[in-house]
């Protein structure tokens, strides 16, 4: 099933200061439907701050962004802090975006299986490892086939095998027509991307184009 829409992720002249320190100093970027783009940059360079603005969690001091605050079906978010509901099982967490849209929950089992956590669906987040929680949060982000996906270090707590499954899933979401932007420190994620954007000194440097096969 292809993603609905054709949502572009974009930022133009985005500036954001925290406590008098300007972290984002005029960020420009665009991710087209069907593109898988990664965002690199040292810890503290502003990747999470930028993603928060792109999805409408935070408001820039100057500049404009898309998609901004929109429905989950249009833009799914995988926060660095995961944001799983602790009172729901993994299965219920992943089903949430579908239930909120009144859609059948059939895709849940398949996505959990793809990420190797099919047997953990009935457990609560506190009853699984952090890497397993991370995979559940990724499953929840992709299950409703969003038109845009913003993921913050989605492989940070995963071993190589689980990370490969996560990367394949992200690649698949883009191949289905979504615009995908992923902040990451992992070379394997950058290697799977169409382009790598470097956030340095509050701005995006030249994107390195990669060829995908
Ligand atoms: N809400 C906030 N209040 C104050 N300072 C903030 C806030 N959000 C971010 N910052 C500061 O902005 C800078 C960028 O933080 P951010 O979390 O975006 O970095 P990052 O590139 O995502 O780092 P990491 O790779 O460690 O996740 C940091 O210096 C951080 O302390
Ligand atoms: Mg971050």
Tab-separated table of C-alpha atoms and ligand atoms in Angstrom:
chain	number	residue	atom	x	y	z
A	1	UNK	CA	0.000	0.000	0.000
A	2	UNK	CA	1.471	3.350	-0.979
A	3	UNK	CA	1.435	6.293	1.413
A	4	UNK	CA	-1.320	8.772	0.746
A	5	UNK	CA	-0.505	12.294	-0.134
A	6	UNK	CA	2.896	13.497	-1.267
A	7	UNK	CA	3.951	15.357	1.813
A	8	UNK	CA	7.236	17.215	1.583
A	9	UNK	CA	9.313	17.750	4.708
A	10	UNK	CA	10.885	21.188	4.498
A	11	UNK	CA	12.500	23.927	6.520
A	12	UNK	CA	13.349	27.440	5.339
A	13	UNK	CA	15.449	29.822	7.375
A	14	UNK	CA	14.664	28.068	10.657
A	15	UNK	CA	16.185	29.669	13.732
A	16	UNK	CA	15.824	28.561	17.353
A	17	UNK	CA	17.569	29.720	20.513
A	18	UNK	CA	17.544	28.169	23.957
A	19	UNK	CA	18.558	30.340	26.902
A	20	UNK	CA	20.249	32.901	24.662
A	21	UNK	CA	22.225	30.314	22.668
A	22	UNK	CA	21.209	30.066	19.030
A	23	UNK	CA	21.236	26.339	18.239
A	24	UNK	CA	19.565	26.521	14.804
A	25	UNK	CA	20.897	29.430	12.766
A	26	UNK	CA	19.022	29.393	9.489
A	27	UNK	CA	18.284	25.789	8.571
A	28	UNK	CA	17.120	25.017	5.042
A	29	UNK	CA	16.214	21.511	3.890
A	30	UNK	CA	13.701	19.622	1.792
A	31	UNK	CA	12.857	15.933	1.667
A	32	UNK	CA	10.647	14.820	-1.212
A	33	UNK	CA	8.042	12.041	-1.203
A	34	UNK	CA	9.853	8.732	-1.701
A	35	UNK	CA	13.157	10.059	-0.368
A	36	UNK	CA	15.054	8.599	2.591
A	37	UNK	CA	17.326	11.290	4.016
A	38	UNK	CA	19.501	11.075	7.118
A	39	UNK	CA	20.562	13.913	9.384
A	40	UNK	CA	24.011	13.693	10.930
A	41	UNK	CA	25.781	16.017	13.318
A	42	UNK	CA	27.526	15.845	16.683
A	43	UNK	CA	25.602	15.350	19.907
A	44	UNK	CA	24.107	18.706	20.841
A	45	UNK	CA	24.170	20.061	17.277
A	46	UNK	CA	20.381	20.480	17.237
A	47	UNK	CA	19.049	17.409	15.396
A	48	UNK	CA	16.316	16.703	17.935
A	49	UNK	CA	15.471	20.401	18.214
A	50	UNK	CA	15.059	20.552	14.429
A	51	UNK	CA	12.862	17.437	14.243
A	52	UNK	CA	10.656	18.832	17.040
A	53	UNK	CA	10.085	21.977	14.972
A	54	UNK	CA	9.474	20.047	11.735
A	55	UNK	CA	6.694	18.020	13.326
A	56	UNK	CA	5.102	20.926	15.171
A	57	UNK	CA	6.106	19.953	18.732
A	58	UNK	CA	8.081	23.195	18.938
A	59	UNK	CA	7.848	26.575	17.222
A	60	UNK	CA	10.840	28.263	15.536
A	61	UNK	CA	11.888	31.812	16.442
A	62	UNK	CA	12.067	32.515	12.699
A	63	UNK	CA	11.517	30.644	9.455
A	64	UNK	CA	8.909	28.187	8.278
A	65	UNK	CA	8.501	24.412	8.191
A	66	UNK	CA	6.393	21.662	6.729
A	67	UNK	CA	4.567	19.476	7.606
A	68	UNK	CA	4.257	21.129	11.043
A	69	UNK	CA	1.347	20.029	13.245
A	70	UNK	CA	-0.656	17.499	11.220
A	71	UNK	CA	-2.420	14.166	11.737
A	72	UNK	CA	-0.423	10.987	12.419
A	73	UNK	CA	-1.383	9.590	9.017
A	74	UNK	CA	0.297	12.581	7.385
A	75	UNK	CA	3.373	12.701	9.589
A	76	UNK	CA	4.530	10.055	12.046
A	77	UNK	CA	7.133	10.836	14.673
A	78	UNK	CA	9.549	8.524	16.448
A	79	UNK	CA	10.956	10.617	19.306
A	80	UNK	CA	14.421	9.967	20.763
A	81	UNK	CA	12.673	9.320	24.096
A	82	UNK	CA	10.337	6.805	22.324
A	83	UNK	CA	7.145	8.012	24.033
A	84	UNK	CA	5.493	4.620	24.411
A	85	UNK	CA	2.377	4.635	26.600
A	86	UNK	CA	3.469	2.673	29.694
A	87	UNK	CA	-0.073	1.532	30.519
A	88	UNK	CA	-0.522	-0.112	27.106
A	89	UNK	CA	1.075	-3.335	25.856
A	90	UNK	CA	3.462	-3.146	22.904
A	91	UNK	CA	0.691	-4.441	20.641
A	92	UNK	CA	-1.738	-1.801	21.924
A	93	UNK	CA	0.872	0.927	21.499
A	94	UNK	CA	1.483	-0.078	17.889
A	95	UNK	CA	-2.263	-0.318	17.205
A	96	UNK	CA	-2.870	3.203	18.526
A	97	UNK	CA	-2.343	5.196	15.282
A	98	UNK	CA	-4.709	2.802	13.481
A	99	UNK	CA	-7.368	2.949	16.217
A	100	UNK	CA	-7.200	6.739	16.300
A	101	UNK	CA	-8.035	6.738	12.594
A	102	UNK	CA	-10.712	4.060	12.910
A	103	UNK	CA	-8.702	1.606	10.784
A	104	UNK	CA	-8.414	-2.173	11.215
A	105	UNK	CA	-5.475	-3.246	13.335
A	106	UNK	CA	-4.450	-6.187	11.101
A	107	UNK	CA	-1.082	-4.664	10.073
A	108	UNK	CA	0.177	-4.660	13.693
A	109	UNK	CA	1.279	-8.311	13.823
A	110	UNK	CA	3.204	-8.041	10.549
A	111	UNK	CA	5.164	-4.966	11.584
A	112	UNK	CA	6.035	-6.489	14.983
A	113	UNK	CA	7.232	-9.634	13.179
A	114	UNK	CA	9.297	-7.623	10.709
A	115	UNK	CA	11.148	-6.071	13.656
A	116	UNK	CA	11.573	-9.399	15.491
A	117	UNK	CA	9.288	-8.649	18.442
A	118	UNK	CA	6.185	-10.644	17.408
A	119	UNK	CA	6.265	-12.678	20.635
A	120	UNK	CA	6.395	-9.595	22.875
A	121	UNK	CA	3.123	-7.958	21.825
A	122	UNK	CA	1.296	-8.683	25.066
A	123	UNK	CA	4.072	-7.298	27.293
A	124	UNK	CA	4.161	-3.801	28.729
A	125	UNK	CA	7.102	-1.487	27.921
A	126	UNK	CA	8.546	-2.007	31.427
A	127	UNK	CA	8.695	-5.770	30.752
A	128	UNK	CA	10.964	-5.587	27.694
A	129	UNK	CA	14.462	-4.307	26.964
A	130	UNK	CA	15.084	-0.761	25.797
A	131	UNK	CA	16.004	-1.986	22.316
A	132	UNK	CA	12.722	-3.896	22.171
A	133	UNK	CA	10.867	-0.748	23.264
A	134	UNK	CA	12.664	1.128	20.504
A	135	UNK	CA	11.512	-1.392	17.920
A	136	UNK	CA	7.921	-1.116	19.206
A	137	UNK	CA	8.103	2.679	18.903
A	138	UNK	CA	9.376	2.298	15.329
A	139	UNK	CA	6.551	-0.141	14.574
A	140	UNK	CA	4.044	2.378	15.914
A	141	UNK	CA	5.534	5.140	13.761
A	142	UNK	CA	5.237	3.192	10.503
A	143	UNK	CA	2.118	1.056	11.011
A	144	UNK	CA	-0.378	3.603	9.661
A	145	UNK	CA	1.659	4.189	6.484
A	146	UNK	CA	2.400	7.869	7.095
A	147	UNK	CA	3.105	10.249	4.211
A	148	UNK	CA	6.049	11.701	6.130
A	149	UNK	CA	8.174	10.157	8.855
A	150	UNK	CA	10.510	11.913	11.272
A	151	UNK	CA	12.606	9.447	13.282
A	152	UNK	CA	15.148	10.429	15.925
A	153	UNK	CA	17.980	7.896	16.302
A	154	UNK	CA	15.716	4.887	15.626
A	155	UNK	CA	18.605	2.390	15.874
A	156	UNK	CA	20.379	3.879	18.892
A	157	UNK	CA	19.729	0.873	21.152
A	158	UNK	CA	19.715	-1.910	18.564
A	159	UNK	CA	22.212	-4.646	17.703
A	160	UNK	CA	23.342	-4.974	14.085
A	161	UNK	CA	20.669	-7.518	13.113
A	162	UNK	CA	17.790	-5.501	14.625
A	163	UNK	CA	19.247	-2.303	13.175
A	164	UNK	CA	19.255	-3.893	9.702
A	165	UNK	CA	15.565	-4.776	10.108
A	166	UNK	CA	14.813	-1.202	11.216
A	167	UNK	CA	16.760	0.220	8.267
A	168	UNK	CA	14.933	-2.045	5.812
A	169	UNK	CA	11.617	-0.910	7.273
A	170	UNK	CA	12.547	2.784	6.974
A	171	UNK	CA	13.749	2.241	3.410
A	172	UNK	CA	10.444	0.504	2.643
A	173	UNK	CA	8.414	3.410	4.039
A	174	UNK	CA	10.258	5.757	1.659
A	175	UNK	CA	9.919	3.344	-1.254
A	176	UNK	CA	6.170	3.344	-0.572
A	177	UNK	CA	6.175	7.088	-1.275
A	178	UNK	CA	6.734	8.740	2.108
A	179	UNK	CA	9.262	11.486	2.804
A	180	UNK	CA	11.552	10.058	5.493
A	181	UNK	CA	13.998	12.075	7.608
A	182	UNK	CA	16.084	10.209	10.168
A	183	UNK	CA	18.517	11.736	12.681
A	184	UNK	CA	21.234	9.199	13.393
A	185	UNK	CA	24.834	8.608	14.439
A	186	UNK	CA	24.925	5.187	12.726
A	187	UNK	CA	26.898	4.725	9.514
A	188	UNK	CA	24.688	1.822	8.429
A	189	UNK	CA	21.638	4.105	8.429
A	190	UNK	CA	23.491	6.806	6.464
A	191	UNK	CA	24.630	4.150	3.986
A	192	UNK	CA	21.018	3.148	3.272
A	193	UNK	CA	19.889	6.739	2.690
A	194	UNK	CA	19.489	8.599	-0.596
A	195	UNK	CA	21.186	11.653	0.922
A	196	UNK	CA	22.975	12.571	4.123
A	197	UNK	CA	22.515	16.069	5.551
A	198	UNK	CA	25.099	17.373	7.991
A	199	UNK	CA	23.944	19.733	10.726
A	200	UNK	CA	26.902	21.834	11.848
A	201	UNK	CA	27.137	25.283	13.376
A	202	UNK	CA	23.360	25.568	13.277
A	203	UNK	CA	23.044	25.038	9.534
A	204	UNK	CA	22.771	22.222	7.031
A	205	UNK	CA	25.915	21.621	5.007
A	206	UNK	CA	25.960	20.176	1.518
A	207	UNK	CA	23.984	16.963	1.196
A	208	UNK	CA	26.056	14.001	0.142
A	209	UNK	CA	24.100	12.093	-2.497
A	210	UNK	CA	24.135	8.330	-2.222
A	211	UNK	CA	23.077	5.818	-4.783
A	212	UNK	CA	20.600	3.217	-3.720
A	213	UNK	CA	20.295	-0.139	-5.399
B	1	LIG	N1	14.007	22.665	25.379
B	1	LIG	C1	15.284	23.020	25.497
B	1	LIG	N2	15.686	23.911	26.457
B	1	LIG	C2	16.972	24.298	26.548
B	1	LIG	N3	17.946	23.850	25.751
B	1	LIG	C3	17.620	22.966	24.794
B	1	LIG	C4	16.287	22.505	24.619
B	1	LIG	N4	16.254	21.633	23.579
B	1	LIG	C5	17.527	21.569	23.145
B	1	LIG	N5	18.350	22.360	23.863
B	1	LIG	C6	19.798	22.536	23.632
B	1	LIG	O1	19.988	22.649	22.234
B	1	LIG	C7	21.161	21.924	21.831
B	1	LIG	C8	20.770	20.893	20.789
B	1	LIG	O2	20.078	19.816	21.424
B	1	LIG	P1	19.512	18.586	20.606
B	1	LIG	O3	18.799	17.730	21.571
B	1	LIG	O4	18.741	19.089	19.452
B	1	LIG	O5	20.871	17.904	20.088
B	1	LIG	P2	21.064	16.602	19.197
B	1	LIG	O6	21.819	16.992	17.971
B	1	LIG	O7	19.761	15.942	19.005
B	1	LIG	O8	22.017	15.715	20.112
B	1	LIG	P3	22.073	14.101	20.324
B	1	LIG	O9	22.868	13.568	19.160
B	1	LIG	O10	22.808	13.962	21.623
B	1	LIG	O11	20.678	13.580	20.389
B	1	LIG	C9	21.746	21.342	23.096
B	1	LIG	O12	22.791	22.193	23.516
B	1	LIG	C10	20.608	21.349	24.075
B	1	LIG	O13	21.060	21.480	25.379
B	2	LIG	MG1	18.986	14.175	19.631
